[in-house]
């Protein structure tokens, strides 16, 4: 039972030396490594491996040293790399790999003794005590007065432990004592506790309780001064076991309790560590959450931006459409305005026309009425001579009024586009004859000489009815504005291939240039004519112009005041091809 | 030469009176005056009518057009007609136009206008436009009659009464059993329009009614026709005898 405990204790004891020995001697090595870095600063992998080695980042060191090994032939660098790898493996407890790496290092390596030391430690770890002893002894033989960057006490201690395991207690005692003396000198408390504990164990194993117990107590006392829970716990445990064996159970119990306490402290520390870990994790998850939140926010922002973008496009589109419709509206408004003014103009013309026409009709009918009264008076007095004159007067008035009404009717049907319109080819001569036939008595009255000089072979392509209306009005005008014994001639000019120009010529009153211009205007002329006794509104001529236009003809006036008028109507000769 | 028979369909007495007078003074025969659709139909079928003058509106309805439509669809009975109307209503005219051929006249009309309209109707009906007003011809040939313009009036000649036709430059002498007169028509047109089973060309200038032939004397290049009229037979056209021999 005791032996088992001993083993536990001794095994546990040789880790602290390994850890603590690093601190001072590392500097020497580090200085040398820094020198090497400067020397080989072109070897990137080496530099990195060295830096990671110094930072004790073992994995990275392994990686870069491997890389460096595959590219370099420099023996010095190779040794360093193997050393880095060996130490790294050893720290990662891959002891066999570490041994392999360390063994490949050549004897020329500056820190070859460190290699041997490491090898010894590895062997010790693997319980190959004899081999370990040979390595440690090699190190022990190094001169004592030179600083090699490692603790001699540790080496001695390790030797002692090795002998202890081999049950060579004498040698173990000497080495351990030597180591404890050195540690006492160096005030290396932690190592000293280990040494004392080991010495105590040494005696204890040999049942030299009296010698062992003071060492245990010494270790225990020293352990109180340090903060390492592990050591405290072991010291307390050792004391508890010792007291137990001495049957001093009360003391054993107190030590046990202390041991439990240190163990709890250790657990607490672990818990703190765990909590820290947990907090870290928590913080990380918090951060993760924040990140995801930010991501979501980002997504939202992107969505928002997209939304803004599309809505802006939509808005601009709407704006464009709106502007387009607005412009259309403005345009149509303009058109409507123009149409309105046009309509207003037309309406006033129409109103004027109505008033003039009604006035004319009224006066005409009134004249007829007056004439009729006269007629009946004369009939009563049997004044037969006057009767004929009055009748002639009456019929003239009736004729004029009829013509006006006829024109009015045609005008109305033309405006509403209700009249039948059918163009055909016809001989102009005969149409003129038919129209002139009605005016024969009128011309006879005025003793007007009428001549239809149009050739029978002159053809026009027009609507017969509208042509008749045109001719009627123009002939009527010619008669109206002719003097007694006047001359009216109709003839054609063949100046154009496509058009037949009909000229209606009289030697009557004629008209001024301004009057002529007025007559040719598109607008209705509503002024009274020069010879007041003649009824007229200008409607007849206006009708003529419209009809000619509808027949795709042309209308011209040539006139000299007092000399006569030529009215020229141009109509298509033939049906237009196509 | 006979006068042309005209039927007037008109419900306004003043207009029909004026029309009748006008037609008579211009040597037309007035067959009758109808004032309703039914009357017009009975008059039309009872008499030999050459031309109909129709008022579009009878008693306020467009019965005139209906009448025109009725006589137009009867085969071999349709005659040229002239529409008379007060209004220039487009719809009425569009309907009247469907009874093609037609000629129309707006009231009030004068003598010249009605004569012109009648001539136009005859021309259009027989698809021989621009005849009566031209200086080159004055005759429209139908299946039954020759319509010849004599002065202002239109005369008709029954084609079956023609014995022979003698061509003289632009003129043609028409010799019937009763009379002899000159018409203005081109030889090509007369040859084209006359019925070739009844009329044969026997000489450059002679066209003979086969039914009027009494005797043919090839030796003397002579054809004796009824009424002891004679036509010349030239060698070039002797072939026509074959036809007659077949007939005999």
PDB file of N, CA and C in Angstrom, chain B residues 56-105:
ATOM      1  N   UNK B  56     -89.275  60.420-107.055  1.00  0.00           N
ATOM      2  CA  UNK B  56     -88.802  59.543-105.982  1.00  0.00           C
ATOM      3  C   UNK B  56     -89.839  59.429-104.873  1.00  0.00           C
ATOM      4  N   UNK B  57     -90.408  60.573-104.510  1.00  0.00           N
ATOM      5  CA  UNK B  57     -91.382  60.568-103.415  1.00  0.00           C
ATOM      6  C   UNK B  57     -92.805  60.569-103.954  1.00  0.00           C
ATOM      7  N   UNK B  58     -93.507  59.474-103.665  1.00  0.00           N
ATOM      8  CA  UNK B  58     -94.926  59.423-103.990  1.00  0.00           C
ATOM      9  C   UNK B  58     -95.682  59.418-102.673  1.00  0.00           C
ATOM     10  N   UNK B  59     -96.493  60.443-102.488  1.00  0.00           N
ATOM     11  CA  UNK B  59     -97.284  60.561-101.265  1.00  0.00           C
ATOM     12  C   UNK B  59     -96.423  60.466-100.006  1.00  0.00           C
ATOM     13  N   UNK B  60     -95.271  61.072-100.092  1.00  0.00           N
ATOM     14  CA  UNK B  60     -94.412  61.154 -98.896  1.00  0.00           C
ATOM     15  C   UNK B  60     -93.525  59.944 -98.676  1.00  0.00           C
ATOM     16  N   UNK B  61     -93.696  58.878 -99.467  1.00  0.00           N
ATOM     17  CA  UNK B  61     -92.805  57.723 -99.319  1.00  0.00           C
ATOM     18  C   UNK B  61     -91.903  57.618-100.538  1.00  0.00           C
ATOM     19  N   UNK B  62     -90.827  56.890-100.371  1.00  0.00           N
ATOM     20  CA  UNK B  62     -89.907  56.717-101.491  1.00  0.00           C
ATOM     21  C   UNK B  62     -90.411  55.604-102.401  1.00  0.00           C
ATOM     22  N   UNK B  63     -91.714  55.642-102.722  1.00  0.00           N
ATOM     23  CA  UNK B  63     -92.312  54.597-103.555  1.00  0.00           C
ATOM     24  C   UNK B  63     -91.752  54.595-104.961  1.00  0.00           C
ATOM     25  N   UNK B  64     -91.337  55.767-105.407  1.00  0.00           N
ATOM     26  CA  UNK B  64     -90.766  55.862-106.761  1.00  0.00           C
ATOM     27  C   UNK B  64     -89.597  54.927-106.926  1.00  0.00           C
ATOM     28  N   UNK B  65     -88.744  54.905-105.906  1.00  0.00           N
ATOM     29  CA  UNK B  65     -87.573  54.022-105.980  1.00  0.00           C
ATOM     30  C   UNK B  65     -88.017  52.567-105.962  1.00  0.00           C
ATOM     31  N   UNK B  66     -89.020  52.284-105.135  1.00  0.00           N
ATOM     32  CA  UNK B  66     -89.534  50.913-105.077  1.00  0.00           C
ATOM     33  C   UNK B  66     -90.019  50.474-106.455  1.00  0.00           C
ATOM     34  N   UNK B  67     -90.724  51.377-107.108  1.00  0.00           N
ATOM     35  CA  UNK B  67     -91.217  51.073-108.445  1.00  0.00           C
ATOM     36  C   UNK B  67     -90.041  50.800-109.396  1.00  0.00           C
ATOM     37  N   UNK B  68     -89.048  51.668-109.346  1.00  0.00           N
ATOM     38  CA  UNK B  68     -87.875  51.490-110.211  1.00  0.00           C
ATOM     39  C   UNK B  68     -87.215  50.144-109.935  1.00  0.00           C
ATOM     40  N   UNK B  69     -87.130  49.803-108.669  1.00  0.00           N
ATOM     41  CA  UNK B  69     -86.531  48.520-108.294  1.00  0.00           C
ATOM     42  C   UNK B  69     -87.348  47.366-108.853  1.00  0.00           C
ATOM     43  N   UNK B  70     -88.666  47.500-108.762  1.00  0.00           N
ATOM     44  CA  UNK B  70     -89.552  46.435-109.250  1.00  0.00           C
ATOM     45  C   UNK B  70     -89.356  46.197-110.739  1.00  0.00           C
ATOM     46  N   UNK B  71     -89.372  47.271-111.520  1.00  0.00           N
ATOM     47  CA  UNK B  71     -89.265  47.067-112.974  1.00  0.00           C
ATOM     48  C   UNK B  71     -87.845  46.689-113.384  1.00  0.00           C
ATOM     49  N   UNK B  72     -86.894  46.991-112.537  1.00  0.00           N
ATOM     50  CA  UNK B  72     -85.507  46.645-112.879  1.00  0.00           C
ATOM     51  C   UNK B  72     -85.252  45.146-112.791  1.00  0.00           C
ATOM     52  N   UNK B  73     -85.982  44.490-111.871  1.00  0.00           N
ATOM     53  CA  UNK B  73     -85.692  43.068-111.663  1.00  0.00           C
ATOM     54  C   UNK B  73     -86.458  42.172-112.637  1.00  0.00           C
ATOM     55  N   UNK B  74     -87.486  42.725-113.320  1.00  0.00           N
ATOM     56  CA  UNK B  74     -88.227  41.916-114.295  1.00  0.00           C
ATOM     57  C   UNK B  74     -87.379  41.776-115.560  1.00  0.00           C
ATOM     58  N   UNK B  75     -87.059  40.553-115.956  1.00  0.00           N
ATOM     59  CA  UNK B  75     -86.187  40.404-117.118  1.00  0.00           C
ATOM     60  C   UNK B  75     -86.911  40.823-118.401  1.00  0.00           C
ATOM     61  N   UNK B  76     -86.160  41.421-119.287  1.00  0.00           N
ATOM     62  CA  UNK B  76     -86.650  41.882-120.588  1.00  0.00           C
ATOM     63  C   UNK B  76     -87.746  42.934-120.485  1.00  0.00           C
ATOM     64  N   UNK B  77     -88.021  43.367-119.275  1.00  0.00           N
ATOM     65  CA  UNK B  77     -89.092  44.354-119.128  1.00  0.00           C
ATOM     66  C   UNK B  77     -88.533  45.705-118.664  1.00  0.00           C
ATOM     67  N   UNK B  78     -87.310  45.661-118.137  1.00  0.00           N
ATOM     68  CA  UNK B  78     -86.774  46.887-117.550  1.00  0.00           C
ATOM     69  C   UNK B  78     -86.565  47.942-118.630  1.00  0.00           C
ATOM     70  N   UNK B  79     -86.812  49.153-118.228  1.00  0.00           N
ATOM     71  CA  UNK B  79     -86.712  50.275-119.163  1.00  0.00           C
ATOM     72  C   UNK B  79     -85.856  51.368-118.537  1.00  0.00           C
ATOM     73  N   UNK B  80     -85.307  52.230-119.365  1.00  0.00           N
ATOM     74  CA  UNK B  80     -84.574  53.369-118.780  1.00  0.00           C
ATOM     75  C   UNK B  80     -85.530  54.285-118.021  1.00  0.00           C
ATOM     76  N   UNK B  81     -85.034  54.846-116.936  1.00  0.00           N
ATOM     77  CA  UNK B  81     -85.886  55.778-116.191  1.00  0.00           C
ATOM     78  C   UNK B  81     -85.097  56.964-115.660  1.00  0.00           C
ATOM     79  N   UNK B  82     -85.865  58.029-115.412  1.00  0.00           N
ATOM     80  CA  UNK B  82     -85.284  59.271-114.888  1.00  0.00           C
ATOM     81  C   UNK B  82     -85.927  59.534-113.540  1.00  0.00           C
ATOM     82  N   UNK B  83     -85.096  59.813-112.556  1.00  0.00           N
ATOM     83  CA  UNK B  83     -85.648  60.159-111.244  1.00  0.00           C
ATOM     84  C   UNK B  83     -85.820  61.657-111.136  1.00  0.00           C
ATOM     85  N   UNK B  84     -86.952  62.015-110.566  1.00  0.00           N
ATOM     86  CA  UNK B  84     -87.180  63.422-110.254  1.00  0.00           C
ATOM     87  C   UNK B  84     -87.219  63.530-108.741  1.00  0.00           C
ATOM     88  N   UNK B  85     -86.623  64.588-108.232  1.00  0.00           N
ATOM     89  CA  UNK B  85     -86.701  64.718-106.771  1.00  0.00           C
ATOM     90  C   UNK B  85     -86.584  66.163-106.333  1.00  0.00           C
ATOM     91  N   UNK B  86     -87.183  66.411-105.172  1.00  0.00           N
ATOM     92  CA  UNK B  86     -87.099  67.742-104.583  1.00  0.00           C
ATOM     93  C   UNK B  86     -85.836  67.907-103.773  1.00  0.00           C
ATOM     94  N   UNK B  87     -85.435  66.794-103.164  1.00  0.00           N
ATOM     95  CA  UNK B  87     -84.322  66.915-102.214  1.00  0.00           C
ATOM     96  C   UNK B  87     -83.063  66.299-102.806  1.00  0.00           C
ATOM     97  N   UNK B  88     -81.979  66.750-102.228  1.00  0.00           N
ATOM     98  CA  UNK B  88     -80.697  66.220-102.663  1.00  0.00           C
ATOM     99  C   UNK B  88     -80.168  65.268-101.581  1.00  0.00           C
ATOM    100  N   UNK B  89     -81.139  64.675-100.885  1.00  0.00           N
ATOM    101  CA  UNK B  89     -80.762  63.834 -99.756  1.00  0.00           C
ATOM    102  C   UNK B  89     -79.860  62.694-100.192  1.00  0.00           C
ATOM    103  N   UNK B  90     -78.793  62.606 -99.511  1.00  0.00           N
ATOM    104  CA  UNK B  90     -77.768  61.644 -99.915  1.00  0.00           C
ATOM    105  C   UNK B  90     -78.272  60.199 -99.839  1.00  0.00           C
ATOM    106  N   UNK B  91     -79.028  59.898 -98.776  1.00  0.00           N
ATOM    107  CA  UNK B  91     -79.474  58.503 -98.592  1.00  0.00           C
ATOM    108  C   UNK B  91     -80.393  58.061 -99.720  1.00  0.00           C
ATOM    109  N   UNK B  92     -81.298  58.977-100.104  1.00  0.00           N
ATOM    110  CA  UNK B  92     -82.220  58.667-101.198  1.00  0.00           C
ATOM    111  C   UNK B  92     -81.422  58.389-102.475  1.00  0.00           C
ATOM    112  N   UNK B  93     -80.440  59.220-102.697  1.00  0.00           N
ATOM    113  CA  UNK B  93     -79.655  59.061-103.922  1.00  0.00           C
ATOM    114  C   UNK B  93     -78.846  57.779-103.917  1.00  0.00           C
ATOM    115  N   UNK B  94     -78.318  57.458-102.748  1.00  0.00           N
ATOM    116  CA  UNK B  94     -77.537  56.221-102.668  1.00  0.00           C
ATOM    117  C   UNK B  94     -78.424  55.022-103.006  1.00  0.00           C
ATOM    118  N   UNK B  95     -79.679  55.087-102.537  1.00  0.00           N
ATOM    119  CA  UNK B  95     -80.593  53.994-102.811  1.00  0.00           C
ATOM    120  C   UNK B  95     -80.969  53.971-104.288  1.00  0.00           C
ATOM    121  N   UNK B  96     -81.245  55.177-104.821  1.00  0.00           N
ATOM    122  CA  UNK B  96     -81.623  55.262-106.227  1.00  0.00           C
ATOM    123  C   UNK B  96     -80.498  54.768-107.130  1.00  0.00           C
ATOM    124  N   UNK B  97     -79.288  55.018-106.684  1.00  0.00           N
ATOM    125  CA  UNK B  97     -78.115  54.657-107.490  1.00  0.00           C
ATOM    126  C   UNK B  97     -78.010  53.143-107.673  1.00  0.00           C
ATOM    127  N   UNK B  98     -78.553  52.409-106.698  1.00  0.00           N
ATOM    128  CA  UNK B  98     -78.499  50.953-106.783  1.00  0.00           C
ATOM    129  C   UNK B  98     -79.335  50.426-107.948  1.00  0.00           C
ATOM    130  N   UNK B  99     -80.336  51.188-108.362  1.00  0.00           N
ATOM    131  CA  UNK B  99     -81.166  50.766-109.488  1.00  0.00           C
ATOM    132  C   UNK B  99     -80.514  51.241-110.782  1.00  0.00           C
ATOM    133  N   UNK B 100     -79.253  51.079-110.851  1.00  0.00           N
ATOM    134  CA  UNK B 100     -78.462  51.485-112.005  1.00  0.00           C
ATOM    135  C   UNK B 100     -78.985  50.780-113.254  1.00  0.00           C
ATOM    136  N   UNK B 101     -79.062  51.349-114.424  1.00  0.00           N
ATOM    137  CA  UNK B 101     -78.655  52.709-114.754  1.00  0.00           C
ATOM    138  C   UNK B 101     -79.767  53.704-114.442  1.00  0.00           C
ATOM    139  N   UNK B 102     -79.397  54.887-114.116  1.00  0.00           N
ATOM    140  CA  UNK B 102     -80.415  55.893-113.838  1.00  0.00           C
ATOM    141  C   UNK B 102     -79.856  57.276-114.159  1.00  0.00           C
ATOM    142  N   UNK B 103     -80.795  58.184-114.260  1.00  0.00           N
ATOM    143  CA  UNK B 103     -80.392  59.569-114.389  1.00  0.00           C
ATOM    144  C   UNK B 103     -81.348  60.344-113.505  1.00  0.00           C
ATOM    145  N   UNK B 104     -80.899  61.414-112.955  1.00  0.00           N
ATOM    146  CA  UNK B 104     -81.794  62.103-112.018  1.00  0.00           C
ATOM    147  C   UNK B 104     -81.822  63.598-112.293  1.00  0.00           C
ATOM    148  N   UNK B 105     -82.862  64.176-111.762  1.00  0.00           N
ATOM    149  CA  UNK B 105     -83.084  65.591-112.006  1.00  0.00           C
ATOM    150  C   UNK B 105     -83.672  66.211-110.754  1.00  0.00           C
TER     151      UNK B 105
END
